[in-house]
XYZ file of N, CA and C in Angstrom:
753
model
N 0.866 -1.188 0.020
C 0.000 0.010 -0.009
C 0.899 1.249 -0.005
N 0.607 2.242 -0.853
C 1.441 3.417 -0.939
C 1.352 4.261 0.340
N 2.439 4.946 0.661
C 2.424 5.806 1.839
C 1.980 7.215 1.443
N 1.964 8.146 2.397
C 1.441 9.494 2.136
C 2.251 10.235 1.076
N 3.546 10.152 1.153
C 4.390 10.837 0.146
C 4.233 10.276 -1.241
N 4.070 8.954 -1.382
C 3.857 8.361 -2.689
C 2.520 8.780 -3.257
N 1.477 8.769 -2.425
C 0.150 9.175 -2.888
C 0.150 10.643 -3.333
N 0.853 11.485 -2.561
C 0.898 12.899 -2.926
C 1.619 13.101 -4.259
N 2.752 12.396 -4.409
C 3.535 12.527 -5.649
C 2.732 12.015 -6.840
N 2.019 10.919 -6.658
C 1.195 10.353 -7.753
C 0.077 11.323 -8.128
N -0.575 11.928 -7.102
C -1.632 12.861 -7.382
C -1.117 14.135 -8.067
N 0.035 14.608 -7.625
C 0.640 15.796 -8.243
C 0.995 15.527 -9.708
N 1.616 14.352 -9.951
C 2.014 14.051 -11.306
C 0.807 13.849 -12.230
N -0.233 13.209 -11.730
C -1.436 13.018 -12.496
C -2.090 14.363 -12.825
N -2.209 15.216 -11.837
C -2.830 16.535 -12.042
C -1.982 17.384 -13.011
N -0.668 17.320 -12.836
C 0.219 18.114 -13.714
C 0.111 17.669 -15.169
N -0.010 16.371 -15.379
C -0.154 15.852 -16.755
C -1.437 16.379 -17.383
N -2.507 16.426 -16.605
C -3.788 16.933 -17.128
C -3.731 18.427 -17.379
N -3.218 19.180 -16.416
C -3.165 20.630 -16.537
C -2.217 21.085 -17.658
N -1.176 20.288 -17.910
C -0.203 20.629 -18.946
C -0.877 20.679 -20.332
N -1.964 19.936 -20.510
C -2.657 19.901 -21.801
C -3.815 20.890 -21.881
N -4.064 21.637 -20.800
C -5.182 22.604 -20.767
C -4.690 23.974 -21.150
N -5.320 24.644 -22.122
C -4.898 25.976 -22.531
C -5.146 27.064 -21.508
N -6.183 26.882 -20.686
C -6.555 27.911 -19.707
C -6.568 27.254 -18.332
N -5.683 27.734 -17.449
C -5.541 27.123 -16.122
C -5.892 28.153 -15.061
N -7.178 28.244 -14.741
C -7.642 29.109 -13.646
C -7.520 28.371 -12.343
N -7.604 29.093 -11.251
C -7.519 28.448 -9.930
C -8.679 27.486 -9.753
N -9.833 27.793 -10.388
C -10.978 26.901 -10.264
C -10.721 25.558 -10.948
N -10.190 25.577 -12.180
C -9.965 24.274 -12.828
C -8.753 23.549 -12.242
N -7.788 24.313 -11.659
C -6.692 23.644 -10.947
C -7.240 22.905 -9.743
N -8.154 23.526 -9.030
C -8.731 22.891 -7.827
C -9.569 21.674 -8.257
N -10.294 21.770 -9.380
C -11.112 20.656 -9.874
C -10.222 19.485 -10.276
N -9.141 19.784 -10.980
C -8.232 18.711 -11.419
C -7.548 18.091 -10.216
N -7.150 18.896 -9.233
C -6.501 18.384 -8.015
C -7.436 17.424 -7.283
N -8.705 17.792 -7.158
C -9.672 16.937 -6.476
C -9.831 15.599 -7.216
N -9.877 15.631 -8.554
C -10.009 14.445 -9.310
C -8.753 13.539 -9.169
N -7.594 14.196 -9.102
C -6.354 13.444 -8.985
C -6.314 12.728 -7.618
N -6.741 13.419 -6.578
C -6.785 12.804 -5.236
C -7.764 11.657 -5.210
N -8.915 11.818 -5.884
C -9.869 10.746 -5.962
C -9.299 9.539 -6.701
N -8.457 9.844 -7.705
C -7.853 8.770 -8.472
C -6.869 7.934 -7.681
N -6.037 8.608 -6.883
C -5.045 7.839 -6.067
C -5.731 7.139 -4.911
N -6.949 7.599 -4.532
C -7.655 6.934 -3.451
C -7.984 5.481 -3.736
N -8.047 5.168 -5.055
C -8.340 3.789 -5.476
C -7.247 2.810 -5.055
N -6.034 3.321 -4.811
C -4.900 2.442 -4.464
C -4.707 2.302 -2.960
N -5.541 3.011 -2.171
C -5.457 2.920 -0.735
C -4.391 3.849 -0.171
N -4.238 3.855 1.130
C -3.267 4.685 1.785
C -3.796 6.071 2.116
N -2.998 6.869 2.814
C -3.438 8.238 3.236
C -3.695 9.114 2.016
N -4.771 9.905 2.060
C -5.121 10.798 0.957
C -4.358 12.109 1.101
N -3.894 12.677 -0.039
C -3.247 13.993 0.016
C -4.238 15.085 0.374
N -3.745 16.153 0.942
C -4.540 17.335 1.243
C -4.773 18.100 -0.058
N -6.038 18.233 -0.467
C -6.341 18.847 -1.750
C -5.842 20.310 -1.810
N -5.969 21.070 -0.750
C -5.611 22.442 -0.743
C -4.080 22.613 -0.815
N -3.332 21.724 -0.182
C -1.864 21.779 -0.334
C -1.478 21.475 -1.760
N -2.151 20.481 -2.361
C -1.881 20.154 -3.749
C -2.262 21.309 -4.688
N -3.375 21.966 -4.429
C -3.789 23.106 -5.243
C -2.751 24.217 -5.171
N -2.250 24.481 -3.977
C -1.240 25.530 -3.812
C 0.029 25.246 -4.601
N 0.495 23.986 -4.580
C 1.715 23.646 -5.334
C 1.468 23.725 -6.833
N 0.327 23.194 -7.288
C 0.025 23.258 -8.716
C -0.117 24.688 -9.202
N -0.765 25.558 -8.408
C -0.918 26.952 -8.789
C 0.471 27.608 -8.910
N 1.378 27.244 -8.009
C 2.750 27.792 -8.066
C 3.482 27.292 -9.307
N 3.346 25.993 -9.567
C 4.030 25.401 -10.731
C 3.568 26.043 -12.036
N 2.266 26.166 -12.198
C 1.740 26.620 -13.464
C 1.684 28.159 -13.559
N 2.133 28.848 -12.523
C 2.281 30.276 -12.603
C 3.608 30.677 -13.173
N 4.559 29.695 -13.212
C 5.892 29.972 -13.736
C 5.898 29.955 -15.239
N 6.497 30.935 -15.855
C 6.584 30.996 -17.305
C 8.041 31.238 -17.733
N 8.472 30.577 -18.798
C 9.848 30.813 -19.255
C 10.000 32.208 -19.851
N 11.183 32.752 -19.760
C 11.479 34.069 -20.335
C 11.559 33.969 -21.872
N 11.574 35.137 -22.490
C 11.652 35.182 -23.947
C 13.100 34.972 -24.409
N 13.254 34.456 -25.604
C 14.576 34.258 -26.178
C 14.629 34.846 -27.574
N 15.810 35.119 -28.041
C 15.973 35.636 -29.416
C 17.226 34.993 -30.017
N 17.269 34.929 -31.314
C 18.391 34.286 -32.025
C 18.901 35.193 -33.109
N 20.197 35.194 -33.289
C 20.867 35.929 -34.360
C 21.765 34.941 -35.064
N 21.507 34.684 -36.354
C 22.325 33.695 -37.028
C 22.565 34.076 -38.487
N 23.537 33.394 -39.058
C 23.896 33.586 -40.467
C 23.640 32.245 -41.174
N 22.625 32.173 -42.039
C 22.289 30.882 -42.688
C 23.157 30.502 -43.854
N 24.195 31.295 -44.122
C 25.075 30.993 -45.258
C 25.637 29.577 -45.160
N 25.408 28.774 -46.189
C 25.931 27.379 -46.223
C 25.117 26.406 -45.432
N 24.096 26.872 -44.752
C 23.287 25.977 -43.911
C 22.171 25.384 -44.733
N 21.917 24.086 -44.550
C 20.818 23.420 -45.248
C 19.769 22.986 -44.227
N 18.581 23.622 -44.230
C 17.536 23.219 -43.296
C 17.241 21.722 -43.393
N 17.060 21.080 -42.262
C 16.870 19.631 -42.266
C 15.906 19.087 -41.232
N 15.825 19.760 -40.081
C 15.040 19.215 -38.965
C 13.548 19.069 -39.277
N 12.885 20.066 -39.900
C 11.444 19.916 -40.164
C 11.119 18.648 -40.968
N 11.982 18.277 -41.931
C 11.732 17.129 -42.798
C 12.025 15.815 -42.064
N 12.991 15.834 -41.125
C 13.394 14.579 -40.499
C 12.750 14.353 -39.119
N 12.155 15.391 -38.558
C 11.662 15.304 -37.186
C 10.763 14.098 -36.933
N 9.772 13.881 -37.820
C 8.799 12.806 -37.578
C 9.413 11.411 -37.707
N 10.540 11.312 -38.367
C 11.170 10.005 -38.552
C 12.196 9.650 -37.493
N 12.417 10.558 -36.563
C 13.416 10.336 -35.509
C 12.754 9.807 -34.242
N 13.487 8.986 -33.518
C 13.009 8.466 -32.241
C 13.690 9.290 -31.137
N 12.878 10.114 -30.464
C 13.430 11.053 -29.488
C 13.552 10.362 -28.105
N 14.281 9.300 -28.090
C 14.366 8.501 -26.832
C 15.089 9.259 -25.700
N 16.256 9.809 -26.021
C 17.026 10.496 -24.987
C 16.336 11.766 -24.528
N 15.762 12.516 -25.497
C 15.101 13.761 -25.133
C 13.831 13.470 -24.291
N 12.984 12.565 -24.736
C 11.742 12.269 -23.998
C 12.068 11.783 -22.574
N 13.091 10.989 -22.467
C 13.510 10.490 -21.129
C 13.937 11.667 -20.252
N 14.707 12.603 -20.820
C 15.166 13.776 -20.050
C 13.988 14.717 -19.719
N 13.089 14.877 -20.677
C 11.924 15.723 -20.472
C 11.068 15.191 -19.311
N 10.887 13.878 -19.272
C 10.119 13.257 -18.218
C 10.842 13.420 -16.853
N 12.128 13.297 -16.868
C 12.943 13.446 -15.639
C 12.798 14.871 -15.087
N 12.860 15.869 -15.944
C 12.728 17.244 -15.498
C 11.371 17.507 -14.855
N 10.330 16.945 -15.470
C 8.993 17.175 -14.961
C 8.681 16.381 -13.712
N 9.108 15.115 -13.658
C 8.708 14.218 -12.579
C 9.716 14.232 -11.422
N 10.973 14.040 -11.682
C 11.969 13.934 -10.641
C 12.537 15.290 -10.225
N 12.777 16.138 -11.187
C 13.354 17.462 -10.915
C 12.272 18.494 -10.583
N 11.024 18.114 -10.863
C 9.839 18.964 -10.593
C 9.940 20.330 -11.254
N 10.459 20.373 -12.477
C 10.493 21.615 -13.229
C 9.074 21.923 -13.736
N 8.581 23.126 -13.578
C 7.203 23.440 -14.039
C 7.000 23.118 -15.503
N 5.873 22.538 -15.885
C 5.599 22.193 -17.268
C 5.842 23.316 -18.272
N 5.438 24.570 -17.983
C 5.698 25.619 -18.988
C 7.179 25.798 -19.246
N 8.015 25.617 -18.209
C 9.469 25.749 -18.400
C 10.000 24.573 -19.202
N 9.500 23.371 -18.944
C 9.937 22.205 -19.745
C 9.546 22.404 -21.187
N 8.353 22.880 -21.451
C 7.901 23.139 -22.834
C 8.757 24.214 -23.471
N 9.096 25.239 -22.697
C 9.947 26.305 -23.239
C 11.324 25.778 -23.588
N 11.856 24.883 -22.755
C 13.160 24.269 -23.025
C 13.087 23.434 -24.281
N 11.970 22.741 -24.470
C 11.797 21.930 -25.679
C 11.856 22.791 -26.926
N 11.125 23.895 -26.903
C 11.103 24.785 -28.076
C 12.459 25.436 -28.307
N 13.105 25.863 -27.224
C 14.422 26.517 -27.354
C 15.481 25.565 -27.906
N 15.531 24.354 -27.372
C 16.542 23.407 -27.882
C 16.252 23.013 -29.332
N 15.002 22.998 -29.728
C 14.666 22.782 -31.127
C 15.230 23.907 -32.011
N 15.132 25.133 -31.525
C 15.641 26.278 -32.267
C 17.148 26.180 -32.474
N 17.827 25.682 -31.440
C 19.283 25.532 -31.531
C 19.607 24.329 -32.453
N 18.912 23.209 -32.245
C 19.197 22.016 -33.030
C 19.024 22.250 -34.521
N 17.961 22.982 -34.876
C 17.684 23.166 -36.289
C 18.701 24.093 -36.956
N 19.455 24.825 -36.152
C 20.537 25.677 -36.689
C 21.838 24.909 -36.808
N 21.922 23.705 -36.217
C 23.074 22.835 -36.489
C 22.878 22.175 -37.869
N 23.847 21.425 -38.283
C 23.716 20.727 -39.557
C 23.170 19.312 -39.338
N 22.575 18.772 -40.361
C 22.137 17.395 -40.340
C 23.379 16.512 -40.133
N 23.443 15.673 -39.118
C 24.631 14.829 -38.913
C 24.899 13.884 -40.059
N 23.905 13.642 -40.903
C 24.091 12.752 -42.029
C 24.447 13.524 -43.318
N 24.582 14.806 -43.216
C 24.939 15.604 -44.394
C 26.416 15.299 -44.765
N 26.677 15.004 -46.038
C 28.050 14.704 -46.472
C 29.006 15.877 -46.188
N 30.215 15.567 -45.790
C 31.210 16.584 -45.518
C 31.677 17.174 -46.863
N 32.321 18.344 -46.812
C 32.669 19.136 -45.621
C 31.604 20.136 -45.297
N 31.439 20.422 -43.988
C 30.632 21.539 -43.509
C 31.099 21.932 -42.152
N 30.815 23.142 -41.777
C 31.284 23.710 -40.497
C 30.184 24.603 -39.963
N 29.738 24.362 -38.767
C 28.656 25.135 -38.170
C 28.988 25.407 -36.715
N 28.913 26.648 -36.297
C 29.252 27.031 -34.917
C 28.197 27.957 -34.335
N 28.148 28.010 -33.025
C 27.187 28.897 -32.401
C 27.504 29.074 -30.901
N 26.757 29.931 -30.287
C 26.964 30.218 -28.853
C 25.588 30.508 -28.232
N 25.357 29.905 -27.079
C 24.149 30.194 -26.285
C 24.564 31.013 -25.084
N 23.932 32.129 -24.872
C 24.265 33.044 -23.771
C 23.071 33.165 -22.836
N 23.297 33.086 -21.542
C 22.225 33.229 -20.553
C 22.735 33.753 -19.240
N 21.875 34.340 -18.482
C 22.233 34.894 -17.159
C 22.533 33.760 -16.198
N 23.085 34.141 -15.038
C 23.332 33.160 -13.987
C 22.004 32.542 -13.539
N 21.994 31.232 -13.350
C 20.788 30.477 -12.931
C 19.649 30.623 -13.924
N 19.980 30.747 -15.187
C 18.912 30.899 -16.173
C 18.586 29.584 -16.880
N 19.248 28.496 -16.493
C 18.938 27.197 -17.082
C 19.859 26.763 -18.195
N 21.107 27.294 -18.195
C 22.025 26.951 -19.263
C 22.400 25.489 -19.263
N 22.573 24.921 -18.033
C 22.957 23.493 -17.976
C 21.830 22.617 -18.520
N 20.590 22.902 -18.121
C 19.443 22.182 -18.641
C 19.343 22.326 -20.138
N 19.696 23.517 -20.610
C 19.614 23.802 -22.076
C 20.591 22.925 -22.823
N 21.870 22.927 -22.425
C 22.801 22.129 -23.225
C 22.654 20.634 -22.957
N 22.124 20.246 -21.766
C 21.861 18.829 -21.563
C 20.731 18.361 -22.456
N 19.671 19.155 -22.573
C 18.596 18.826 -23.480
C 19.041 18.813 -24.931
N 19.909 19.756 -25.285
C 20.419 19.791 -26.653
C 21.267 18.563 -26.956
N 22.082 18.127 -25.988
C 22.868 16.894 -26.150
C 21.950 15.709 -26.407
N 20.884 15.618 -25.623
C 19.929 14.510 -25.805
C 19.330 14.522 -27.220
N 18.955 15.684 -27.689
C 18.346 15.802 -29.026
C 19.377 15.555 -30.104
N 20.634 16.006 -29.885
C 21.680 15.759 -30.868
C 21.935 14.259 -31.018
N 21.956 13.545 -29.917
C 22.165 12.098 -29.954
C 20.983 11.443 -30.685
N 19.777 11.843 -30.373
C 18.600 11.291 -31.038
C 18.611 11.602 -32.533
N 19.269 12.713 -32.933
C 19.286 13.113 -34.328
C 20.343 12.351 -35.111
N 21.310 11.722 -34.398
C 22.307 10.971 -35.096
C 23.758 11.380 -34.841
N 23.948 12.412 -34.012
C 25.336 12.782 -33.645
C 25.943 11.688 -32.788
N 27.157 11.308 -33.084
C 27.816 10.178 -32.398
C 28.808 10.570 -31.321
N 29.260 11.803 -31.345
C 30.234 12.249 -30.346
C 29.873 13.657 -29.888
N 29.835 13.854 -28.585
C 29.569 15.159 -27.982
C 30.703 15.482 -27.051
N 31.282 16.666 -27.235
C 32.399 17.109 -26.359
C 31.890 18.307 -25.555
N 31.985 18.207 -24.239
C 31.563 19.299 -23.360
C 32.801 19.916 -22.727
N 33.042 21.176 -22.995
C 34.151 21.906 -22.417
C 33.671 22.579 -21.155
N 34.098 22.082 -19.990
C 33.508 22.506 -18.727
C 34.423 23.414 -17.922
N 35.370 24.049 -18.549
C 36.247 24.968 -17.842
C 37.525 24.286 -17.399
N 38.391 25.050 -16.731
C 39.734 24.601 -16.379
C 39.835 24.062 -14.969
N 38.761 24.210 -14.177
C 38.804 23.798 -12.772
C 38.226 22.391 -12.622
N 38.919 21.559 -11.899
C 38.526 20.149 -11.761
C 37.158 20.005 -11.129
N 36.918 20.783 -10.064
C 35.629 20.629 -9.364
C 34.447 21.018 -10.228
N 34.629 22.052 -11.054
C 33.541 22.464 -11.967
C 33.299 21.411 -13.042
N 34.401 20.820 -13.545
C 34.242 19.753 -14.548
C 33.529 18.570 -13.954
N 33.863 18.219 -12.733
C 33.244 17.091 -12.047
C 31.752 17.351 -11.837
N 31.418 18.566 -11.392
C 29.990 18.915 -11.191
C 29.201 18.872 -12.488
N 29.820 19.328 -13.553
C 29.144 19.299 -14.852
C 28.926 17.868 -15.305
N 29.903 16.976 -15.071
C 29.763 15.586 -15.435
C 28.626 14.942 -14.667
N 28.475 15.279 -13.409
C 27.369 14.740 -12.605
C 26.029 15.110 -13.245
N 25.875 16.355 -13.647
C 24.628 16.799 -14.314
C 24.423 16.069 -15.621
N 25.480 15.810 -16.360
C 25.386 15.058 -17.608
C 25.008 13.603 -17.339
N 25.579 13.034 -16.273
C 25.241 11.669 -15.934
C 23.737 11.578 -15.557
N 23.234 12.565 -14.793
C 21.826 12.558 -14.395
C 20.894 12.742 -15.572
N 21.294 13.576 -16.549
C 20.383 13.932 -17.637
C 20.582 13.203 -18.941
N 21.756 12.576 -19.128
C 22.038 11.967 -20.430
C 22.396 10.463 -20.295
N 23.458 10.149 -19.585
C 23.909 8.755 -19.536
C 22.978 7.890 -18.661
N 22.532 8.464 -17.540
C 21.652 7.698 -16.636
C 22.385 6.837 -15.636
N 23.715 6.872 -15.647
C 24.456 6.092 -14.654
C 25.631 6.888 -14.124
N 26.116 6.508 -12.945
C 27.178 7.227 -12.247
C 28.518 6.807 -12.884
N 29.130 7.729 -13.601
C 30.381 7.389 -14.292
C 31.568 7.227 -13.372
N 31.443 7.552 -12.088
C 32.518 7.287 -11.158
C 32.767 5.786 -11.004
N 31.705 4.986 -11.240
C 31.793 3.540 -11.112
C 32.121 2.855 -12.419
N 31.540 3.400 -13.505
C 31.788 2.796 -14.828
C 31.520 3.831 -15.903
N 32.307 3.842 -16.933
C 32.114 4.808 -18.022
C 31.295 4.190 -19.155
N 30.918 2.926 -18.983
C 30.151 2.264 -20.038
C 28.886 1.667 -19.464
N 27.867 1.516 -20.319
C 26.609 0.928 -19.887
C 26.795 -0.539 -19.562
N 26.486 -0.943 -18.326
C 26.537 -2.360 -17.960
C 25.576 -2.601 -16.783
N 25.206 -3.852 -16.558
C 24.223 -4.171 -15.527
C 24.600 -3.798 -14.118
N 25.901 -3.591 -13.861
C 26.357 -3.284 -12.509
C 26.436 -1.762 -12.228
N 25.955 -0.931 -13.152
C 26.023 0.507 -12.930
C 25.155 0.947 -11.752
N 25.539 2.040 -11.168
C 24.673 2.725 -10.193
C 23.817 3.678 -10.955
N 22.538 3.370 -11.097
C 21.626 4.161 -11.938
C 21.181 5.425 -11.228
N 21.261 6.530 -11.929
C 20.858 7.833 -11.357
C 20.058 8.577 -12.410
N 19.352 9.638 -11.963
C 18.645 10.523 -12.877
C 17.739 9.797 -13.857
N 17.976 10.025 -15.144
C 17.141 9.438 -16.184
C 17.250 7.934 -16.281
N 18.267 7.333 -15.651
C 18.460 5.879 -15.751
C 17.777 5.075 -14.682
N 17.023 5.717 -13.825
C 16.369 4.962 -12.726
C 15.297 4.010 -13.250
N 14.666 4.331 -14.366
C 13.655 3.458 -14.935
C 14.366 2.388 -15.782
N 14.274 1.104 -15.417
C 14.964 0.030 -16.157
C 14.601 0.024 -17.659
N 13.371 0.456 -17.979
C 12.951 0.437 -19.387
C 13.514 1.542 -20.214
N 14.304 2.458 -19.580
C 14.839 3.625 -20.300
C 16.349 3.741 -20.125
N 17.041 2.599 -20.137
C 18.490 2.573 -20.057
C 19.044 2.320 -21.453
N 19.448 3.373 -22.118
C 19.841 3.277 -23.536
C 21.376 3.167 -23.663
N 21.845 2.450 -24.654
C 23.295 2.288 -24.865
C 23.998 3.624 -25.087
N 24.936 3.922 -24.237
C 25.739 5.113 -24.374
C 26.948 4.930 -23.452
N 28.079 5.538 -23.804
C 29.208 5.473 -22.931
C 29.846 6.847 -22.794
N 30.679 6.972 -21.795
C 31.323 8.245 -21.517
C 32.846 8.054 -21.528
N 33.555 9.019 -22.118
C 34.979 8.981 -22.137
C 35.591 9.660 -20.903
N 34.730 10.238 -20.103
C 35.162 10.901 -18.858
C 34.274 10.395 -17.710
N 34.625 10.759 -16.491
C 33.835 10.397 -15.348
C 33.723 11.573 -14.382
N 32.810 11.453 -13.425
C 32.635 12.541 -12.480
C 33.625 12.512 -11.332
N 34.544 11.534 -11.349
C 35.604 11.511 -10.330
C 36.521 12.712 -10.520
N 37.233 13.063 -9.491
C 38.141 14.226 -9.555
C 39.186 14.084 -10.643
N 39.630 12.824 -10.833
C 40.663 12.576 -11.874
C 40.019 11.965 -13.137
N 38.772 12.211 -13.395
C 38.067 11.568 -14.474
C 38.042 12.294 -15.786
N 38.903 13.310 -15.955
C 38.932 14.073 -17.208
C 39.540 13.215 -18.348
N 39.301 13.674 -19.566
C 39.871 12.992 -20.728
C 41.373 13.200 -20.780
N 42.111 12.131 -21.127
C 43.565 12.238 -21.191
C 44.113 11.244 -22.198
N 45.421 11.202 -22.319
C 46.027 10.362 -23.346
C 45.737 8.893 -23.086
N 45.738 8.487 -21.819
C 45.482 7.069 -21.500
C 44.096 6.665 -21.946
N 43.086 7.531 -21.699
C 41.750 7.226 -22.157
C 41.689 7.164 -23.658
N 42.381 8.094 -24.333
C 42.379 8.079 -25.795
C 42.988 6.816 -26.365
N 44.007 6.279 -25.700
C 44.678 5.061 -26.179
C 43.748 3.833 -25.987
N 42.813 3.902 -25.062
C 41.967 2.778 -24.780
C 40.626 2.834 -25.520
N 40.397 3.878 -26.305
C 39.119 4.060 -26.990
C 38.813 2.935 -27.962
N 39.808 2.552 -28.772
C 39.629 1.531 -29.797
C 38.384 1.807 -30.651
N 37.435 0.889 -30.684
C 36.263 1.040 -31.541
C 35.040 1.479 -30.811
N 35.219 2.199 -29.689
C 34.067 2.595 -28.870
C 33.139 3.565 -29.576
N 33.708 4.493 -30.350
C 32.883 5.553 -30.943
C 32.138 5.042 -32.181
N 30.931 5.483 -32.320
C 30.168 5.214 -33.542
C 29.231 4.039 -33.456
N 29.496 3.074 -32.600
C 28.638 1.881 -32.514
C 27.406 2.121 -31.712
N 27.517 2.911 -30.626
C 26.388 3.210 -29.791
C 25.807 4.586 -30.244
N 24.603 4.923 -29.690
C 23.983 6.165 -30.093
C 24.841 7.411 -29.826
N 25.644 7.355 -28.801
C 26.484 8.508 -28.514
C 27.614 8.239 -27.612
N 28.633 9.094 -27.654
C 29.762 9.017 -26.743
C 29.940 10.415 -26.201
N 30.240 10.474 -24.895
C 30.402 11.786 -24.247
C 31.815 11.892 -23.648
């Protein structure tokens, strides 16, 4: 039988899924959806969540809106590709990360949707990974402190892997602790396992973040780890052999 915290989390997730699809979210329909969600979890037994506490959290979540963004680019030499290929791609890594942000990280749905649209804008400005060489495409994403830059590039990495990119290099600065912290966020949002224990997908991994669901553990490996001495170096390069290209992505 579920406990109070499980029932509350289930009711919140159920209500959030419903509200996320509603164009108009007044406090009245938030309260109505919250009551229905509580009634739904009541079928499984256990303590019932407080409807008013749930309403207050949902009202806070759906009051959050992402800020506006703008883009400045030069399309010279660029061949648009994403609109034509989008429907044929399996967005496994992105959907898994999107679900993690909403359910585990409790990021408000409007912010998750905004991240989805923003990372699409960036991805479509990259080149099709299957486009014959030579081509060269570069860009920069700029944001204020605590504006969601890490979530942005993590989401972009997921979409790049889903689109067919085989190698992603993250330059995390010159300080070891910052590089390690960045790797932890990548492990939580992309690989799904703790790279301090293993840099490759295997049954003995410590699953974290997006990898907690056994049905969503996708083949991927990392050339670095979140350990203090886990940066890329000559020894790692000598051991790479045929690692790159066979799996959906390497980090």
